[in-house]
């Protein structure tokens, strides 16, 4: 991928030289959140810190989030968040709006990023998400189905993170480093766009009509060839409609030829429904010939 492991290690530690953040040129942003516990036993998670970094690890946003409910477990050993951090914390609605604005139209990089979006009550287009947990597993670069970020960083860069209190800034940078290391390979799956076929005319056709329309539609060739085939089909159909079987006797029926060489019409004499009429010597009306000859015996 052309990335130097030494540079990626510097990115994780925030030591990579970076120019001032220019959001107009930032295509990729990495997001990480920290949570605290609320409710009985602190089992319910509440957003406490949000960090976003750019492609080079420069901090774009790093804010603590004011809690609307009483915190029952600060989870400091893992979250790194303390009660004093709430002094200058910002309201949730403000942080949510800022994050949504930053992510709009950009590629979101994250580790199990659905968890971060869930706690932010935000959604982001699936095609614009790059989940390092999912991609590492999908491409055979992890040992498990849901690899931890610290394990990926250890295996790829020989760097230890999350040994004690977590930092959402460090985790966001580490996530970006993992993504950058495999970016070219991982992005191939997103560079191939599905081909959309315009079937607006046939979409409204159902059942047998849809199958009939599909059979008449040419599979290859230019638009001109398709038009010629359509014209020929119409001419064949018109000729078939004009092919009418002559009237059989007085008052007989006229029918459209179905491709049979001979049509046998049984006329009822004497007004009988199904069993009346003269049945004698009806076979004499059949044509002769080797294949047409019939031999009947009683």
Coordinates of N, CA and C in Angstrom, one line a residue, residues 103-266:
X103 N -19.3 14.7 9.1 CA -19.3 13.4 8.4 C -20.0 13.5 7.0
X104 N -20.8 14.5 6.8 CA -21.6 14.6 5.6 C -20.7 14.6 4.4
X105 N -20.9 13.6 3.5 CA -20.2 13.6 2.2 C -18.8 13.1 2.3
X106 N -18.4 12.5 3.5 CA -17.1 12.0 3.7 C -17.1 10.5 4.1
X107 N -15.9 9.9 3.9 CA -15.8 8.5 4.3 C -15.5 8.4 5.8
X108 N -16.3 7.6 6.5 CA -16.2 7.5 7.9 C -15.4 6.2 8.2
X109 N -14.3 6.4 8.9 CA -13.4 5.2 9.3 C -13.7 5.0 10.8
X110 N -13.9 3.8 11.2 CA -14.1 3.4 12.6 C -13.9 2.0 12.8
X111 N -13.8 1.6 14.1 CA -13.6 0.2 14.5 C -14.9 -0.2 15.2
X112 N -15.7 -1.2 14.6 CA -17.0 -1.5 15.0 C -17.8 -0.2 15.1
X113 N -17.8 0.5 14.0 CA -18.3 1.9 13.9 C -19.8 2.0 14.1
X114 N -20.5 0.9 14.0 CA -21.9 0.9 14.2 C -22.2 1.3 15.7
X115 N -21.3 0.9 16.6 CA -21.5 1.2 18.0 C -21.4 2.7 18.2
X116 N -20.5 3.4 17.6 CA -20.3 4.8 17.7 C -21.5 5.5 17.1
X117 N -22.0 5.1 16.0 CA -23.1 5.8 15.4 C -24.4 5.5 16.2
X118 N -24.5 4.4 16.8 CA -25.6 4.1 17.6 C -25.7 5.0 18.9
X119 N -24.6 5.2 19.5 CA -24.6 6.0 20.7 C -24.8 7.5 20.4
X120 N -24.5 7.9 19.1 CA -24.6 9.2 18.7 C -26.0 9.5 18.1
X121 N -26.8 8.4 17.9 CA -28.1 8.4 17.3 C -28.0 9.0 15.9
X122 N -27.0 8.5 15.2 CA -26.8 9.0 13.8 C -26.7 7.8 12.8
X123 N -26.9 8.1 11.6 CA -26.8 7.1 10.5 C -25.8 7.7 9.5
X124 N -25.2 6.8 8.7 CA -24.3 7.2 7.7 C -24.4 6.2 6.6
X125 N -24.3 6.6 5.3 CA -24.4 5.7 4.2 C -23.5 4.5 4.3
X126 N -24.0 3.3 4.0 CA -23.1 2.1 4.2 C -21.9 2.2 3.2
X127 N -22.1 2.7 2.0 CA -21.0 2.8 1.1 C -20.0 3.8 1.5
X128 N -20.2 4.6 2.5 CA -19.3 5.6 3.0 C -18.7 5.3 4.3
X129 N -18.9 4.0 4.7 CA -18.3 3.5 6.0 C -17.1 2.6 5.7
X130 N -16.1 2.7 6.5 CA -15.0 1.8 6.4 C -14.7 1.2 7.9
X131 N -15.3 0.1 8.1 CA -15.2 -0.5 9.5 C -13.9 -1.4 9.5
X132 N -12.9 -1.1 10.2 CA -11.7 -1.8 10.3 C -11.9 -3.2 10.9
X133 N -12.8 -3.3 11.8 CA -13.1 -4.7 12.4 C -13.6 -5.6 11.3
X134 N -14.6 -5.1 10.6 CA -15.2 -6.0 9.5 C -14.2 -6.2 8.4
X135 N -13.5 -5.2 7.9 CA -12.6 -5.3 6.8 C -11.4 -6.2 7.1
X136 N -10.9 -6.1 8.3 CA -9.8 -7.0 8.6 C -10.1 -8.4 8.6
X137 N -11.3 -8.7 9.2 CA -11.8 -10.1 9.2 C -12.1 -10.6 7.8
X138 N -12.8 -9.8 7.0 CA -13.2 -10.1 5.6 C -12.0 -10.4 4.7
X139 N -10.9 -9.7 4.9 CA -9.7 -9.9 4.1 C -8.6 -10.8 4.7
X140 N -9.0 -11.5 5.8 CA -8.1 -12.4 6.4 C -6.9 -11.8 7.1
X141 N -7.1 -10.6 7.7 CA -6.0 -10.0 8.4 C -6.2 -9.9 9.9
X142 N -7.1 -10.8 10.4 CA -7.3 -10.9 11.8 C -7.5 -12.4 12.2
X143 N -7.3 -12.6 13.4 CA -7.4 -14.0 13.9 C -8.8 -14.4 14.2
X144 N -9.6 -13.4 14.6 CA -11.0 -13.8 14.9 C -12.0 -13.0 14.1
X145 N -13.3 -13.3 14.4 CA -14.4 -12.7 13.6 C -14.5 -11.2 13.9
X146 N -14.4 -10.9 15.2 CA -14.5 -9.5 15.7 C -13.3 -9.1 16.5
X147 N -12.2 -8.9 15.7 CA -10.9 -8.6 16.4 C -11.0 -7.2 17.1
X148 N -10.3 -7.2 18.3 CA -10.2 -5.9 19.0 C -9.2 -5.0 18.4
X149 N -9.4 -3.7 18.5 CA -8.5 -2.8 17.9 C -7.1 -2.9 18.4
X150 N -7.0 -3.1 19.7 CA -5.6 -3.3 20.3 C -4.9 -4.5 19.7
X151 N -5.6 -5.5 19.4 CA -5.0 -6.7 18.8 C -4.5 -6.4 17.4
X152 N -5.3 -5.7 16.6 CA -4.9 -5.4 15.2 C -3.7 -4.5 15.2
X153 N -3.7 -3.5 16.1 CA -2.5 -2.6 16.2 C -1.3 -3.3 16.7
X154 N -1.4 -4.2 17.6 CA -0.3 -5.0 18.1 C 0.3 -5.9 17.0
X155 N -0.6 -6.6 16.2 CA -0.1 -7.5 15.2 C 0.4 -6.8 14.0
X156 N -0.1 -5.6 13.7 CA 0.3 -4.9 12.4 C 1.5 -3.9 12.7
X157 N 1.5 -3.3 13.8 CA 2.5 -2.3 14.1 C 3.4 -2.6 15.3
X158 N 3.2 -3.6 16.0 CA 3.9 -3.9 17.2 C 3.8 -2.8 18.2
X159 N 2.6 -2.2 18.3 CA 2.4 -1.1 19.2 C 1.3 -1.5 20.2
X160 N 1.5 -1.2 21.5 CA 0.5 -1.5 22.5 C -0.4 -0.3 22.8
X161 N -1.7 -0.4 22.7 CA -2.6 0.6 23.1 C -3.6 0.1 24.0
X162 N -4.4 0.9 24.7 CA -5.5 0.5 25.6 C -4.9 -0.4 26.7
X163 N -3.7 -0.1 27.1 CA -3.1 -0.9 28.2 C -3.8 -0.5 29.5
X164 N -4.2 0.8 29.6 CA -4.9 1.3 30.8 C -6.1 2.1 30.4
X165 N -6.1 3.4 30.8 CA -7.2 4.2 30.4 C -7.2 4.5 28.9
X166 N -8.4 4.4 28.3 CA -8.5 4.6 26.9 C -8.5 6.1 26.6
X167 N -8.0 6.4 25.4 CA -8.1 7.8 24.8 C -8.8 7.7 23.5
X168 N -9.9 8.3 23.3 CA -10.6 8.2 22.1 C -9.8 8.9 20.9
X169 N -9.0 9.8 21.2 CA -8.1 10.4 20.2 C -7.1 9.4 19.7
X170 N -6.4 8.7 20.7 CA -5.5 7.6 20.3 C -6.1 6.5 19.5
X171 N -7.3 6.1 20.0 CA -8.0 5.0 19.3 C -8.4 5.4 17.9
X172 N -8.9 6.7 17.7 CA -9.2 7.1 16.4 C -8.0 7.2 15.4
X173 N -6.9 7.6 16.0 CA -5.6 7.6 15.2 C -5.2 6.2 14.8
X174 N -5.3 5.3 15.8 CA -4.9 3.9 15.5 C -5.8 3.3 14.5
X175 N -7.1 3.6 14.5 CA -8.0 3.1 13.5 C -7.7 3.6 12.1
X176 N -7.3 4.9 12.1 CA -6.9 5.4 10.8 C -5.6 4.8 10.3
X177 N -4.7 4.5 11.2 CA -3.4 3.8 10.8 C -3.7 2.4 10.2
X178 N -4.6 1.7 10.8 CA -5.0 0.4 10.3 C -5.6 0.5 8.9
X179 N -6.5 1.4 8.8 CA -7.1 1.6 7.5 C -6.1 2.0 6.4
X180 N -5.2 3.0 6.7 CA -4.2 3.4 5.8 C -3.3 2.3 5.3
X181 N -3.0 1.4 6.2 CA -2.0 0.3 5.9 C -2.6 -0.6 4.8
X182 N -3.9 -0.7 4.8 CA -4.6 -1.6 3.9 C -5.6 -0.9 2.9
X183 N -5.5 0.4 2.9 CA -6.4 1.2 2.1 C -6.6 0.7 0.7
X184 N -5.5 0.6 0.0 CA -5.6 0.2 -1.5 C -6.3 -1.1 -1.7
X185 N -6.0 -2.1 -0.9 CA -6.7 -3.4 -1.0 C -8.2 -3.3 -0.6
X186 N -8.4 -2.6 0.5 CA -9.8 -2.6 1.0 C -10.7 -1.7 0.1
X187 N -10.1 -0.7 -0.5 CA -11.0 0.2 -1.3 C -11.4 -0.4 -2.7
X188 N -10.7 -1.5 -3.1 CA -11.1 -2.1 -4.4 C -12.5 -2.6 -4.4
X189 N -13.0 -3.1 -3.2 CA -14.4 -3.5 -3.2 C -15.4 -2.4 -3.3
X190 N -15.0 -1.2 -3.0 CA -15.9 0.0 -3.1 C -15.7 0.7 -4.4
X191 N -14.7 0.4 -5.1 CA -14.4 1.1 -6.4 C -15.3 0.5 -7.5
X192 N -15.7 -0.7 -7.4 CA -16.5 -1.3 -8.4 C -18.0 -1.1 -8.1
X193 N -18.6 -0.2 -9.0 CA -20.0 0.1 -8.8 C -20.9 -0.8 -9.6
X194 N -22.0 -1.2 -9.0 CA -23.0 -2.1 -9.7 C -23.5 -1.5 -11.0
X195 N -23.7 -2.3 -12.0 CA -24.3 -1.8 -13.3 C -25.8 -1.8 -13.2
X196 N -26.4 -0.7 -13.4 CA -27.9 -0.6 -13.4 C -28.5 -0.7 -14.8
X197 N -29.4 -1.5 -15.0 CA -30.1 -1.7 -16.3 C -31.4 -1.1 -16.2
X198 N -31.7 -0.3 -17.2 CA -33.0 0.4 -17.3 C -34.1 -0.5 -17.8
X199 N -34.9 -1.1 -16.9 CA -36.0 -2.0 -17.3 C -37.3 -1.3 -17.1
X200 N -37.4 0.0 -17.3 CA -38.6 0.7 -16.9 C -39.8 0.2 -17.7
X201 N -39.6 -0.2 -19.0 CA -40.7 -0.6 -19.8 C -41.2 -2.0 -19.4
X202 N -40.3 -2.9 -19.0 CA -40.7 -4.2 -18.6 C -41.1 -4.4 -17.2
X203 N -40.8 -3.3 -16.4 CA -41.1 -3.5 -14.9 C -42.6 -3.6 -14.7
X204 N -43.4 -3.0 -15.5 CA -44.8 -3.0 -15.3 C -45.4 -4.3 -15.9
X205 N -44.7 -5.1 -16.6 CA -45.2 -6.3 -17.2 C -45.1 -7.4 -16.2
X206 N -46.2 -8.2 -16.0 CA -46.2 -9.2 -15.0 C -46.5 -10.6 -15.7
X207 N -46.1 -11.7 -15.0 CA -46.5 -13.0 -15.4 C -46.1 -13.3 -16.8
X208 N -47.0 -13.9 -17.6 CA -46.7 -14.3 -19.0 C -46.3 -13.2 -19.9
X209 N -46.9 -12.0 -19.6 CA -46.6 -10.8 -20.4 C -45.2 -10.4 -20.3
X210 N -44.6 -10.5 -19.0 CA -43.2 -10.2 -18.8 C -42.3 -11.2 -19.5
X211 N -42.6 -12.5 -19.5 CA -41.8 -13.5 -20.2 C -41.9 -13.2 -21.7
X212 N -43.1 -12.9 -22.2 CA -43.2 -12.7 -23.6 C -42.4 -11.5 -24.1
X213 N -42.4 -10.4 -23.2 CA -41.6 -9.2 -23.6 C -40.1 -9.5 -23.5
X214 N -39.7 -10.4 -22.6 CA -38.3 -10.7 -22.5 C -37.8 -11.5 -23.7
X215 N -38.7 -12.4 -24.2 CA -38.3 -13.2 -25.3 C -38.2 -12.4 -26.6
X216 N -39.0 -11.3 -26.7 CA -39.0 -10.5 -27.9 C -37.8 -9.5 -27.9
X217 N -37.3 -9.2 -26.7 CA -36.2 -8.2 -26.6 C -34.9 -8.8 -27.0
X218 N -34.2 -8.2 -27.9 CA -32.9 -8.7 -28.3 C -31.8 -8.6 -27.2
X219 N -31.0 -9.7 -27.1 CA -30.0 -9.7 -26.0 C -28.7 -9.0 -26.4
X220 N -28.4 -8.9 -27.7 CA -27.2 -8.2 -28.0 C -27.4 -7.3 -29.2
X221 N -26.3 -6.7 -29.7 CA -26.4 -5.8 -30.9 C -26.6 -4.4 -30.5
X222 N -26.7 -3.6 -31.5 CA -26.9 -2.1 -31.3 C -28.3 -1.8 -31.2
X223 N -28.6 -0.6 -30.9 CA -30.0 -0.2 -30.8 C -30.7 -0.3 -32.1
X224 N -30.0 -0.1 -33.2 CA -30.6 -0.2 -34.6 C -31.0 -1.6 -34.9
X225 N -30.1 -2.6 -34.4 CA -30.4 -4.0 -34.7 C -31.7 -4.4 -33.9
X226 N -31.8 -3.9 -32.7 CA -33.0 -4.2 -31.9 C -34.2 -3.7 -32.5
X227 N -34.1 -2.5 -33.1 CA -35.3 -1.9 -33.8 C -35.7 -2.8 -35.0
X228 N -34.7 -3.3 -35.8 CA -35.0 -4.1 -36.9 C -35.7 -5.4 -36.5
X229 N -35.2 -6.0 -35.4 CA -35.8 -7.2 -34.9 C -37.2 -7.0 -34.5
X230 N -37.5 -5.9 -33.9 CA -38.8 -5.6 -33.4 C -39.8 -5.4 -34.6
X231 N -39.3 -4.7 -35.7 CA -40.1 -4.6 -36.9 C -40.4 -5.9 -37.6
X232 N -39.4 -6.8 -37.6 CA -39.6 -8.1 -38.2 C -40.6 -8.9 -37.5
X233 N -40.5 -8.8 -36.1 CA -41.5 -9.6 -35.3 C -42.9 -9.1 -35.6
X234 N -43.1 -7.8 -35.7 CA -44.4 -7.3 -35.9 C -45.0 -7.7 -37.3
X235 N -44.1 -7.8 -38.3 CA -44.5 -8.2 -39.6 C -44.9 -9.7 -39.6
X236 N -44.2 -10.5 -38.9 CA -44.5 -11.9 -38.8 C -45.8 -12.1 -38.1
X237 N -46.1 -11.4 -37.1 CA -47.3 -11.5 -36.3 C -48.5 -11.1 -37.2
X238 N -48.3 -10.0 -38.0 CA -49.4 -9.5 -38.9 C -49.7 -10.5 -39.9
X239 N -48.7 -11.2 -40.5 CA -48.9 -12.2 -41.5 C -49.7 -13.4 -40.9
X240 N -49.3 -13.7 -39.7 CA -50.0 -14.9 -39.1 C -51.5 -14.6 -38.8
X241 N -51.8 -13.3 -38.5 CA -53.1 -13.0 -38.2 C -54.0 -13.0 -39.5
X242 N -53.3 -12.7 -40.7 CA -54.1 -12.7 -41.9 C -54.3 -14.1 -42.5
X243 N -53.6 -15.1 -41.9 CA -53.7 -16.5 -42.4 C -55.0 -17.1 -41.8
X244 N -56.0 -17.1 -42.5 CA -57.3 -17.6 -42.0 C -57.8 -18.9 -42.7
X245 N -58.3 -19.8 -41.9 CA -58.8 -21.0 -42.5 C -60.1 -20.8 -43.2
X246 N -60.3 -21.4 -44.3 CA -61.6 -21.2 -45.1 C -62.8 -21.7 -44.3
X247 N -63.9 -21.2 -44.7 CA -65.2 -21.6 -44.0 C -65.5 -23.1 -44.3
X248 N -65.9 -23.8 -43.3 CA -66.2 -25.2 -43.6 C -67.7 -25.3 -43.7
X249 N -68.2 -25.5 -44.9 CA -69.6 -25.7 -45.2 C -70.3 -24.4 -44.9
X250 N -71.6 -24.4 -45.0 CA -72.4 -23.2 -44.8 C -72.6 -22.9 -43.3
X251 N -72.3 -21.7 -42.9 CA -72.4 -21.4 -41.5 C -71.3 -21.9 -40.7
X252 N -70.3 -22.5 -41.3 CA -69.2 -23.0 -40.5 C -68.3 -21.9 -39.9
X253 N -67.3 -22.3 -39.1 CA -66.5 -21.3 -38.4 C -65.3 -20.9 -39.2
X254 N -64.8 -19.8 -39.0 CA -63.5 -19.4 -39.5 C -62.5 -19.3 -38.4
X255 N -61.3 -19.9 -38.6 CA -60.3 -19.9 -37.5 C -59.0 -19.4 -38.0
X256 N -58.1 -19.0 -37.1 CA -56.8 -18.6 -37.4 C -55.9 -19.8 -37.4
X257 N -55.0 -19.9 -38.4 CA -54.1 -21.0 -38.5 C -53.2 -21.1 -37.3
X258 N -53.1 -22.3 -36.7 CA -52.2 -22.5 -35.6 C -51.0 -23.3 -36.0
X259 N -50.8 -23.5 -37.3 CA -49.6 -24.2 -37.7 C -49.9 -25.6 -38.1
X260 N -51.1 -26.1 -37.9 CA -51.5 -27.5 -38.3 C -51.8 -27.5 -39.8
X261 N -51.4 -28.7 -40.4 CA -51.6 -28.8 -41.8 C -53.1 -29.1 -42.2
X262 N -53.8 -29.7 -41.3 CA -55.2 -30.0 -41.5 C -56.0 -29.7 -40.3
X263 N -57.1 -29.1 -40.5 CA -58.1 -28.8 -39.4 C -59.3 -29.6 -39.6
X264 N -59.7 -30.5 -38.7 CA -60.9 -31.3 -38.9 C -62.0 -30.7 -38.1
X265 N -63.1 -30.4 -38.8 CA -64.2 -29.8 -38.1 C -65.4 -30.8 -38.1
X266 N -65.9 -31.1 -37.0 CA -67.0 -32.0 -36.8 C -68.3 -31.2 -36.7

